[in-house]
mmCIF file of C-alpha atoms in Angstrom:
data_model
loop_
_atom_site.group_PDB
_atom_site.id
_atom_site.type_symbol
_atom_site.label_atom_id
_atom_site.label_comp_id
_atom_site.label_asym_id
_atom_site.label_seq_id
_atom_site.Cartn_x
_atom_site.Cartn_y
_atom_site.Cartn_z
ATOM 1 C CA MET Q 1 120.303 47.469 41.258
ATOM 2 C CA ASN Q 2 118.578 46.086 38.141
ATOM 3 C CA GLN Q 3 119.298 47.119 34.559
ATOM 4 C CA THR Q 4 116.222 49.325 34.115
ATOM 5 C CA VAL Q 5 117.123 51.402 37.150
ATOM 6 C CA LYS Q 6 120.742 51.713 35.998
ATOM 7 C CA THR Q 7 119.653 52.846 32.537
ATOM 8 C CA PHE Q 8 117.116 55.263 34.010
ATOM 9 C CA LEU Q 9 119.723 56.866 36.264
ATOM 10 C CA LYS Q 10 122.025 57.347 33.260
ATOM 11 C CA LEU Q 11 119.260 58.905 31.153
ATOM 12 C CA VAL Q 12 118.005 61.397 33.737
ATOM 13 C CA ALA Q 13 121.570 62.584 34.345
ATOM 14 C CA ILE Q 14 121.740 63.681 30.681
ATOM 15 C CA ASP Q 15 120.345 67.206 30.300
ATOM 16 C CA SER Q 16 117.580 67.351 27.682
ATOM 17 C CA PRO Q 17 115.189 70.259 28.227
ATOM 18 C CA SER Q 18 112.819 70.816 25.297
ATOM 19 C CA GLY Q 19 114.753 71.928 22.240
ATOM 20 C CA TYR Q 20 118.098 70.707 23.607
ATOM 21 C CA GLU Q 21 117.783 66.932 23.293
ATOM 22 C CA HIS Q 22 121.033 66.356 21.360
ATOM 23 C CA TYR Q 23 122.964 64.734 24.222
ATOM 24 C CA VAL Q 24 120.307 62.139 25.002
ATOM 25 C CA ALA Q 25 119.813 61.652 21.246
ATOM 26 C CA ALA Q 26 123.529 60.796 20.941
ATOM 27 C CA TYR Q 27 123.144 58.231 23.757
ATOM 28 C CA LEU Q 28 120.146 56.644 22.012
ATOM 29 C CA LYS Q 29 121.869 56.509 18.625
ATOM 30 C CA LYS Q 30 124.787 54.592 20.169
ATOM 31 C CA TRP Q 31 122.284 52.206 21.751
ATOM 32 C CA LEU Q 32 120.468 51.710 18.430
ATOM 33 C CA ASN Q 33 123.715 50.873 16.638
ATOM 34 C CA LYS Q 34 124.688 48.422 19.375
ATOM 35 C CA ASN Q 35 121.292 46.691 19.228
ATOM 36 C CA ALA Q 36 121.100 46.320 15.423
ATOM 37 C CA PHE Q 37 118.454 48.959 14.711
ATOM 38 C CA GLU Q 38 118.562 51.055 11.566
ATOM 39 C CA PHE Q 39 117.639 54.660 12.269
ATOM 40 C CA LYS Q 40 117.279 58.106 10.751
ATOM 41 C CA THR Q 41 116.666 61.579 12.110
ATOM 42 C CA ASP Q 42 114.268 64.171 10.728
ATOM 43 C CA GLU Q 43 114.835 67.917 10.378
ATOM 44 C CA VAL Q 44 113.927 68.763 13.992
ATOM 45 C CA GLY Q 45 115.699 65.832 15.681
ATOM 46 C CA ASN Q 46 113.052 63.101 16.035
ATOM 47 C CA ILE Q 47 114.678 59.668 15.766
ATOM 48 C CA TYR Q 48 112.927 56.846 13.879
ATOM 49 C CA ALA Q 49 114.341 53.314 14.152
ATOM 50 C CA THR Q 50 113.433 49.815 12.988
ATOM 51 C CA ASN Q 51 114.862 46.323 13.528
ATOM 52 C CA ASN Q 52 113.643 45.276 10.048
ATOM 53 C CA LYS Q 53 112.176 41.944 11.148
ATOM 54 C CA PRO Q 54 109.804 40.233 8.668
ATOM 55 C CA SER Q 55 106.458 40.677 10.435
ATOM 56 C CA VAL Q 56 103.799 43.300 11.076
ATOM 57 C CA PRO Q 57 105.555 45.962 13.175
ATOM 58 C CA LEU Q 58 104.458 47.548 16.443
ATOM 59 C CA LEU Q 59 105.531 51.098 17.267
ATOM 60 C CA PHE Q 60 106.881 52.187 20.652
ATOM 61 C CA CYS Q 61 107.185 55.927 21.176
ATOM 62 C CA ALA Q 62 108.779 57.988 23.962
ATOM 63 C CA HIS Q 63 109.933 61.590 24.117
ATOM 64 C CA MET Q 64 113.489 62.661 24.896
ATOM 65 C CA ASP Q 65 112.814 66.101 26.345
ATOM 66 C CA THR Q 66 111.962 67.227 29.859
ATOM 67 C CA VAL Q 67 110.413 70.336 31.354
ATOM 68 C CA GLN Q 68 112.426 72.825 33.366
ATOM 69 C CA PRO Q 69 114.016 72.979 35.873
ATOM 70 C CA GLY Q 70 115.792 70.024 34.284
ATOM 71 C CA ILE Q 71 119.477 70.954 34.118
ATOM 72 C CA GLY Q 72 121.932 69.087 36.340
ATOM 73 C CA ILE Q 73 119.491 66.471 37.635
ATOM 74 C CA LYS Q 74 120.968 64.453 40.510
ATOM 75 C CA PRO Q 75 118.837 61.338 41.076
ATOM 76 C CA MET Q 76 118.698 59.824 44.559
ATOM 77 C CA ILE Q 77 117.269 56.517 45.795
ATOM 78 C CA LYS Q 78 115.793 56.201 49.261
ATOM 79 C CA ASN Q 79 113.669 53.274 50.422
ATOM 80 C CA GLY Q 80 113.156 52.149 46.835
ATOM 81 C CA ILE Q 81 111.919 55.570 45.640
ATOM 82 C CA ILE Q 82 113.874 57.554 43.036
ATOM 83 C CA LYS Q 83 113.717 61.344 43.333
ATOM 84 C CA SER Q 84 115.878 64.298 42.348
ATOM 85 C CA SER Q 85 117.919 66.294 44.821
ATOM 86 C CA GLY Q 86 114.915 68.600 45.114
ATOM 87 C CA THR Q 87 116.151 71.528 43.039
ATOM 88 C CA THR Q 88 115.108 70.013 39.683
ATOM 89 C CA ILE Q 89 112.484 67.739 38.237
ATOM 90 C CA LEU Q 90 113.465 64.059 38.040
ATOM 91 C CA GLY Q 91 112.757 63.504 34.357
ATOM 92 C CA ALA Q 92 110.799 60.281 34.814
ATOM 93 C CA ASP Q 93 108.457 61.957 32.349
ATOM 94 C CA ASN Q 94 109.362 60.416 29.900
ATOM 95 C CA LYS Q 95 112.710 58.773 30.663
ATOM 96 C CA ALA Q 96 111.051 56.046 32.713
ATOM 97 C CA ALA Q 97 109.479 54.888 29.452
ATOM 98 C CA LEU Q 98 112.757 55.288 27.572
ATOM 99 C CA ALA Q 99 114.621 53.159 30.120
ATOM 100 C CA ALA Q 100 111.898 50.495 30.143
ATOM 101 C CA ILE Q 101 111.782 50.239 26.345
ATOM 102 C CA LEU Q 102 115.567 49.957 26.006
ATOM 103 C CA THR Q 103 115.875 47.382 28.784
ATOM 104 C CA ALA Q 104 112.970 45.279 27.538
ATOM 105 C CA ILE Q 105 114.477 45.084 24.049
ATOM 106 C CA GLU Q 106 117.903 44.191 25.458
ATOM 107 C CA ASN Q 107 116.349 41.412 27.561
ATOM 108 C CA ILE Q 108 114.040 39.962 24.921
ATOM 109 C CA LYS Q 109 116.098 40.493 21.745
ATOM 110 C CA PRO Q 110 112.795 40.455 19.822
ATOM 111 C CA GLU Q 111 112.377 38.450 16.651
ATOM 112 C CA LYS Q 112 109.214 40.367 15.734
ATOM 113 C CA ALA Q 113 109.266 43.681 13.900
ATOM 114 C CA ILE Q 114 109.549 46.734 16.147
ATOM 115 C CA GLU Q 115 109.644 50.408 15.250
ATOM 116 C CA LEU Q 116 110.890 52.979 17.737
ATOM 117 C CA LEU Q 117 110.210 56.693 17.744
ATOM 118 C CA PHE Q 118 112.106 58.988 20.091
ATOM 119 C CA THR Q 119 110.691 62.492 19.836
ATOM 120 C CA VAL Q 120 111.758 66.035 20.651
ATOM 121 C CA LYS Q 121 109.802 68.966 22.094
ATOM 122 C CA GLU Q 122 106.848 66.891 23.298
ATOM 123 C CA GLU Q 123 106.490 69.231 26.262
ATOM 124 C CA THR Q 124 106.421 72.409 24.173
ATOM 125 C CA GLY Q 125 105.088 71.299 20.787
ATOM 126 C CA ARG Q 126 106.611 71.541 17.295
ATOM 127 C CA GLY Q 127 108.362 68.184 17.576
ATOM 128 C CA ILE Q 128 106.611 65.041 16.349
ATOM 129 C CA GLU Q 129 104.442 67.180 14.070
ATOM 130 C CA PHE Q 130 107.385 67.511 11.667
ATOM 131 C CA LEU Q 131 108.048 63.770 11.345
ATOM 132 C CA PRO Q 132 107.726 62.293 7.825
ATOM 133 C CA PHE Q 133 105.003 59.806 8.780
ATOM 134 C CA LYS Q 134 105.600 57.786 5.611
ATOM 135 C CA TRP Q 135 108.608 56.352 7.463
ATOM 136 C CA ILE Q 136 106.326 54.502 9.884
ATOM 137 C CA LYS Q 137 104.945 51.139 8.722
ATOM 138 C CA SER Q 138 103.152 50.282 11.987
ATOM 139 C CA LYS Q 139 99.395 50.621 12.174
ATOM 140 C CA LYS Q 140 99.403 50.319 15.969
ATOM 141 C CA GLY Q 141 101.523 51.989 18.597
ATOM 142 C CA LEU Q 142 102.128 52.429 22.321
ATOM 143 C CA VAL Q 143 103.126 55.506 24.289
ATOM 144 C CA PHE Q 144 103.805 55.441 28.053
ATOM 145 C CA ASP Q 145 103.257 59.051 29.044
ATOM 146 C CA SER Q 146 100.535 59.399 31.669
ATOM 147 C CA SER Q 147 101.575 60.042 35.273
ATOM 148 C CA LYS Q 148 99.208 57.665 36.991
ATOM 149 C CA PRO Q 149 99.590 54.234 38.655
ATOM 150 C CA LEU Q 150 100.554 51.357 36.376
ATOM 151 C CA GLY Q 151 97.632 49.545 34.797
ATOM 152 C CA GLY Q 152 96.011 52.556 33.155
ATOM 153 C CA ILE Q 153 94.895 53.042 29.555
ATOM 154 C CA VAL Q 154 93.958 56.484 28.233
ATOM 155 C CA LEU Q 155 90.815 56.222 26.126
ATOM 156 C CA CYS Q 156 90.265 59.897 25.310
ATOM 157 C CA SER Q 157 92.395 62.979 24.876
ATOM 158 C CA PRO Q 158 91.049 66.405 23.926
ATOM 159 C CA TYR Q 159 91.327 68.679 20.950
ATOM 160 C CA ILE Q 160 93.320 71.673 22.099
ATOM 161 C CA CYS Q 161 94.489 75.043 20.846
ATOM 162 C CA ASN Q 162 95.740 78.344 22.203
ATOM 163 C CA PHE Q 163 94.233 81.697 21.259
ATOM 164 C CA HIS Q 164 95.887 85.098 21.387
ATOM 165 C CA VAL Q 165 94.052 88.420 21.078
ATOM 166 C CA ILE Q 166 95.696 91.786 20.546
ATOM 167 C CA PHE Q 167 93.602 94.943 20.949
ATOM 168 C CA THR Q 168 95.263 98.120 19.653
ATOM 169 C CA GLY Q 169 93.910 101.569 20.467
ATOM 170 C CA LYS Q 170 95.691 104.885 20.926
ATOM 171 C CA ALA Q 171 97.737 106.063 23.889
ATOM 172 C CA ALA Q 172 97.091 109.406 25.565
ATOM 173 C CA HIS Q 173 97.654 111.071 28.910
ATOM 174 C CA ALA Q 174 95.102 109.961 31.488
ATOM 175 C CA SER Q 175 94.018 113.575 31.964
ATOM 176 C CA LEU Q 176 92.995 113.723 28.286
ATOM 177 C CA PRO Q 177 91.065 110.490 27.729
ATOM 178 C CA GLU Q 178 89.198 111.966 24.773
ATOM 179 C CA GLU Q 179 92.488 112.038 22.838
ATOM 180 C CA GLY Q 180 93.078 108.310 23.277
ATOM 181 C CA ILE Q 181 91.363 105.038 22.412
ATOM 182 C CA ASN Q 182 91.321 102.671 25.380
ATOM 183 C CA ALA Q 183 92.311 99.134 24.347
ATOM 184 C CA LEU Q 184 91.544 97.681 27.769
ATOM 185 C CA THR Q 185 87.847 98.556 27.943
ATOM 186 C CA PRO Q 186 86.676 96.312 25.043
ATOM 187 C CA ALA Q 187 88.916 93.525 26.323
ATOM 188 C CA VAL Q 188 87.245 93.632 29.742
ATOM 189 C CA LYS Q 189 83.774 93.648 28.163
ATOM 190 C CA ALA Q 190 84.659 90.629 26.039
ATOM 191 C CA LEU Q 191 86.190 88.737 28.963
ATOM 192 C CA GLN Q 192 82.989 89.184 30.972
ATOM 193 C CA GLN Q 193 81.074 87.318 28.245
ATOM 194 C CA ILE Q 194 83.398 84.343 27.804
ATOM 195 C CA LYS Q 195 82.641 81.323 29.955
ATOM 196 C CA VAL Q 196 85.725 79.762 31.510
ATOM 197 C CA GLY Q 197 86.309 76.623 33.566
ATOM 198 C CA VAL Q 198 84.618 73.259 33.044
ATOM 199 C CA LEU Q 199 81.808 73.295 30.471
ATOM 200 C CA ASP Q 200 79.572 70.931 28.499
ATOM 201 C CA ASN Q 201 79.235 68.373 31.316
ATOM 202 C CA ASN Q 202 83.008 67.931 31.711
ATOM 203 C CA ILE Q 203 83.608 67.691 27.960
ATOM 204 C CA THR Q 204 85.225 71.113 27.547
ATOM 205 C CA THR Q 205 87.535 73.374 29.534
ATOM 206 C CA ILE Q 206 88.348 76.983 28.678
ATOM 207 C CA ASN Q 207 91.022 79.018 30.416
ATOM 208 C CA ILE Q 208 92.224 82.582 30.005
ATOM 209 C CA GLY Q 209 95.581 82.659 31.707
ATOM 210 C CA LEU Q 210 97.327 85.796 30.538
ATOM 211 C CA VAL Q 211 96.150 89.421 30.278
ATOM 212 C CA ILE Q 212 98.677 92.196 29.705
ATOM 213 C CA ALA Q 213 97.572 95.804 29.302
ATOM 214 C CA GLY Q 214 98.865 99.341 29.593
ATOM 215 C CA THR Q 215 102.200 100.959 30.368
ATOM 216 C CA GLY Q 216 101.394 103.150 33.367
ATOM 217 C CA ILE Q 217 98.587 104.269 35.664
ATOM 218 C CA ASN Q 218 98.464 107.705 34.033
ATOM 219 C CA VAL Q 219 98.419 106.443 30.422
ATOM 220 C CA ILE Q 220 95.368 105.387 28.387
ATOM 221 C CA PRO Q 221 96.159 101.726 27.496
ATOM 222 C CA GLU Q 222 97.115 101.494 23.839
ATOM 223 C CA LYS Q 223 97.470 97.695 23.758
ATOM 224 C CA THR Q 224 95.873 94.773 25.526
ATOM 225 C CA ASN Q 225 97.103 91.215 24.954
ATOM 226 C CA ILE Q 226 95.028 88.222 26.030
ATOM 227 C CA SER Q 227 95.999 84.547 25.784
ATOM 228 C CA GLY Q 228 94.032 81.429 26.663
ATOM 229 C CA GLU Q 229 93.249 77.894 25.606
ATOM 230 C CA VAL Q 230 90.335 75.667 24.675
ATOM 231 C CA ARG Q 231 90.255 71.910 25.294
ATOM 232 C CA SER Q 232 87.372 69.629 24.358
ATOM 233 C CA TYR Q 233 86.847 65.911 23.826
ATOM 234 C CA ASP Q 234 84.205 66.773 21.206
ATOM 235 C CA GLU Q 235 85.464 68.218 17.921
ATOM 236 C CA LYS Q 236 82.225 70.065 17.110
ATOM 237 C CA LEU Q 237 82.071 71.690 20.547
ATOM 238 C CA PHE Q 238 85.754 72.549 20.281
ATOM 239 C CA LYS Q 239 85.249 74.405 17.000
ATOM 240 C CA LYS Q 240 82.067 76.069 18.295
ATOM 241 C CA HIS Q 241 83.791 77.493 21.382
ATOM 242 C CA VAL Q 242 86.796 78.767 19.433
ATOM 243 C CA ASP Q 243 84.467 80.477 16.961
ATOM 244 C CA THR Q 244 82.355 82.000 19.754
ATOM 245 C CA ILE Q 245 85.422 83.384 21.506
ATOM 246 C CA LYS Q 246 86.688 84.951 18.289
ATOM 247 C CA LYS Q 247 83.314 86.540 17.485
ATOM 248 C CA THR Q 248 82.993 87.938 21.024
ATOM 249 C CA PHE Q 249 86.332 89.721 20.782
ATOM 250 C CA GLU Q 250 85.524 90.940 17.255
ATOM 251 C CA LYS Q 251 82.201 92.400 18.392
ATOM 252 C CA GLU Q 252 83.701 94.371 21.281
ATOM 253 C CA ALA Q 253 86.570 95.614 19.124
ATOM 254 C CA LYS Q 254 84.098 96.910 16.567
ATOM 255 C CA ASN Q 255 81.950 98.576 19.237
ATOM 256 C CA SER Q 256 84.964 100.380 20.689
ATOM 257 C CA VAL Q 257 86.670 101.311 17.391
ATOM 258 C CA VAL Q 258 89.900 99.513 18.285
ATOM 259 C CA LYS Q 259 91.927 97.268 15.994
ATOM 260 C CA MET Q 260 91.960 93.586 16.862
ATOM 261 C CA LYS Q 261 94.117 90.632 15.846
ATOM 262 C CA PHE Q 262 93.083 87.061 16.687
ATOM 263 C CA VAL Q 263 95.660 84.273 16.356
ATOM 264 C CA LEU Q 264 95.427 80.527 16.987
ATOM 265 C CA ASP Q 265 98.385 78.234 17.612
ATOM 266 C CA GLY Q 266 99.333 75.038 19.432
ATOM 267 C CA PHE Q 267 96.528 73.015 17.814
ATOM 268 C CA CYS Q 268 96.528 69.301 18.531
ATOM 269 C CA ALA Q 269 93.800 66.902 17.424
ATOM 270 C CA GLY Q 270 91.995 64.841 20.040
ATOM 271 C CA TYR Q 271 91.024 61.193 19.898
ATOM 272 C CA SER Q 272 88.631 58.717 21.439
ATOM 273 C CA HIS Q 273 89.169 54.937 21.589
ATOM 274 C CA THR Q 274 86.592 52.266 22.272
ATOM 275 C CA LYS Q 275 87.292 49.551 24.835
ATOM 276 C CA LYS Q 276 86.419 46.895 22.237
ATOM 277 C CA VAL Q 277 89.683 47.272 20.316
ATOM 278 C CA PRO Q 278 91.749 44.023 20.115
ATOM 279 C CA LEU Q 279 94.933 45.777 21.270
ATOM 280 C CA ILE Q 280 93.172 46.884 24.468
ATOM 281 C CA ALA Q 281 92.251 43.254 25.170
ATOM 282 C CA LYS Q 282 95.932 42.328 24.753
ATOM 283 C CA ILE Q 283 97.057 45.103 27.089
ATOM 284 C CA ASP Q 284 94.425 44.103 29.636
ATOM 285 C CA GLY Q 285 95.706 40.514 29.474
ATOM 286 C CA ILE Q 286 99.282 41.685 30.058
ATOM 287 C CA TYR Q 287 98.205 43.778 33.045
ATOM 288 C CA LYS Q 288 96.310 40.870 34.583
ATOM 289 C CA SER Q 289 99.260 38.514 34.083
ATOM 290 C CA LEU Q 290 101.374 40.937 36.123
ATOM 291 C CA GLY Q 291 98.794 41.309 38.892
ATOM 292 C CA LEU Q 292 97.606 44.757 37.793
ATOM 293 C CA SER Q 293 94.016 45.952 37.468
ATOM 294 C CA THR Q 294 93.177 47.780 34.251
ATOM 295 C CA VAL Q 295 91.835 51.304 34.756
ATOM 296 C CA PHE Q 296 90.532 53.485 31.907
ATOM 297 C CA TYR Q 297 91.097 57.227 31.874
ATOM 298 C CA GLU Q 298 89.916 60.299 30.050
ATOM 299 C CA TYR Q 299 93.061 62.415 29.945
ATOM 300 C CA SER Q 300 92.788 66.201 29.821
ATOM 301 C CA GLY Q 301 96.392 66.503 28.673
ATOM 302 C CA ILE Q 302 97.898 65.634 25.319
ATOM 303 C CA SER Q 303 100.850 63.490 24.277
ATOM 304 C CA ASP Q 304 102.594 62.242 21.162
ATOM 305 C CA ALA Q 305 99.717 59.746 20.926
ATOM 306 C CA ASN Q 306 97.425 62.558 19.741
ATOM 307 C CA VAL Q 307 99.612 63.269 16.718
ATOM 308 C CA LEU Q 308 100.146 59.591 15.944
ATOM 309 C CA VAL Q 309 96.404 58.884 16.018
ATOM 310 C CA HIS Q 310 95.766 61.932 13.838
ATOM 311 C CA ASN Q 311 98.187 60.429 11.308
ATOM 312 C CA GLY Q 312 96.392 57.083 11.132
ATOM 313 C CA ILE Q 313 98.333 55.035 13.706
ATOM 314 C CA GLN Q 314 96.065 53.517 16.360
ATOM 315 C CA THR Q 315 98.073 54.555 19.401
ATOM 316 C CA PHE Q 316 97.355 53.997 23.078
ATOM 317 C CA ASN Q 317 98.849 56.075 25.857
ATOM 318 C CA LEU Q 318 99.503 53.873 28.896
ATOM 319 C CA THR Q 319 100.285 55.003 32.416
ATOM 320 C CA ASP Q 320 103.939 55.009 33.502
ATOM 321 C CA GLY Q 321 103.825 54.895 37.315
ATOM 322 C CA THR Q 322 105.430 58.298 37.832
ATOM 323 C CA LYS Q 323 104.177 60.711 40.480
ATOM 324 C CA TYR Q 324 104.159 64.518 40.696
ATOM 325 C CA ALA Q 325 105.421 65.012 37.130
ATOM 326 C CA HIS Q 326 106.597 68.506 36.160
ATOM 327 C CA THR Q 327 107.477 69.336 39.761
ATOM 328 C CA THR Q 328 110.622 69.125 41.886
ATOM 329 C CA ASN Q 329 108.799 66.434 43.911
ATOM 330 C CA GLU Q 330 108.613 64.082 40.905
ATOM 331 C CA GLU Q 331 109.330 60.449 41.749
ATOM 332 C CA ILE Q 332 109.067 56.849 40.607
ATOM 333 C CA SER Q 333 109.707 53.638 42.510
ATOM 334 C CA GLU Q 334 112.279 51.050 41.509
ATOM 335 C CA GLN Q 335 109.462 48.498 41.613
ATOM 336 C CA ASP Q 336 107.342 50.450 39.117
ATOM 337 C CA LEU Q 337 110.310 50.936 36.779
ATOM 338 C CA THR Q 338 110.839 47.175 36.806
ATOM 339 C CA MET Q 339 107.133 46.529 36.257
ATOM 340 C CA LEU Q 340 107.032 49.018 33.378
ATOM 341 C CA THR Q 341 109.810 47.039 31.707
ATOM 342 C CA ALA Q 342 107.812 43.840 32.200
ATOM 343 C CA ILE Q 343 104.763 45.450 30.586
#
């Protein structure tokens, strides 16, 4: 069993669901001390480290947290494939990248400047956003957080935000509807006007995933709560759709004399890279030297790369070779773990 696999098996056995990364953080801090990296931790638990070498630094970023079910992971290897016991996720997202980064540095003992960023709450948000970005000297960075075959480079990632709408009317007995104000009726009218699914020639997606209304079949609904999200690769279209959704709900609330509250959260800026960037040519050369074909992706998800790019660090999200991330079927091969280290 090679060193990357050994390190990976250790890391996934350490519980670190989002918000509870302290045990894996302790492991990484010991590793940083052992490998002559200076490090500091911000207010939410993100770890920044540097080897202080006298050259232009390159940033490597990976997140420490996993999704649930991620407590008590028991990794198993069969025919060169690493999976969990089947009752939890594996945690290859993103501990495959963590293991590869640690092993590569141990093997190379780099003389060039390297900065490392190990983040919290990547899966839920409110993690990397709190980092004091003045700590980072790198102008370029790499993240390995896309569950696709090795050899991939993510060129685009969308702008995204969540929206929450609360309609408030007045409850009454169903036999006396004139004494109440129905908060569900305007919500339904608004929902019928909002386009969902894939829009703008695959540039935008809108989803409404949660609608909660009423307290009983014989009660006029006093409250209706609606939550959804907007994703778009185009910033102007993103803002336009969010504004349209808000105005649609406002109009129906006004028509029905109900109170309405509209809240946005979970915003993350998108980005778009061109293939003509020098760092992409370097990555392509590395892939070719390892017998991999470079594939470019538009990625509908987001990662720490979005926040890094938004803060002026030209960051590329590369594929990590994992399969079925965020499920109990998640897996990665020993071969891909080894190749990720080589990359």
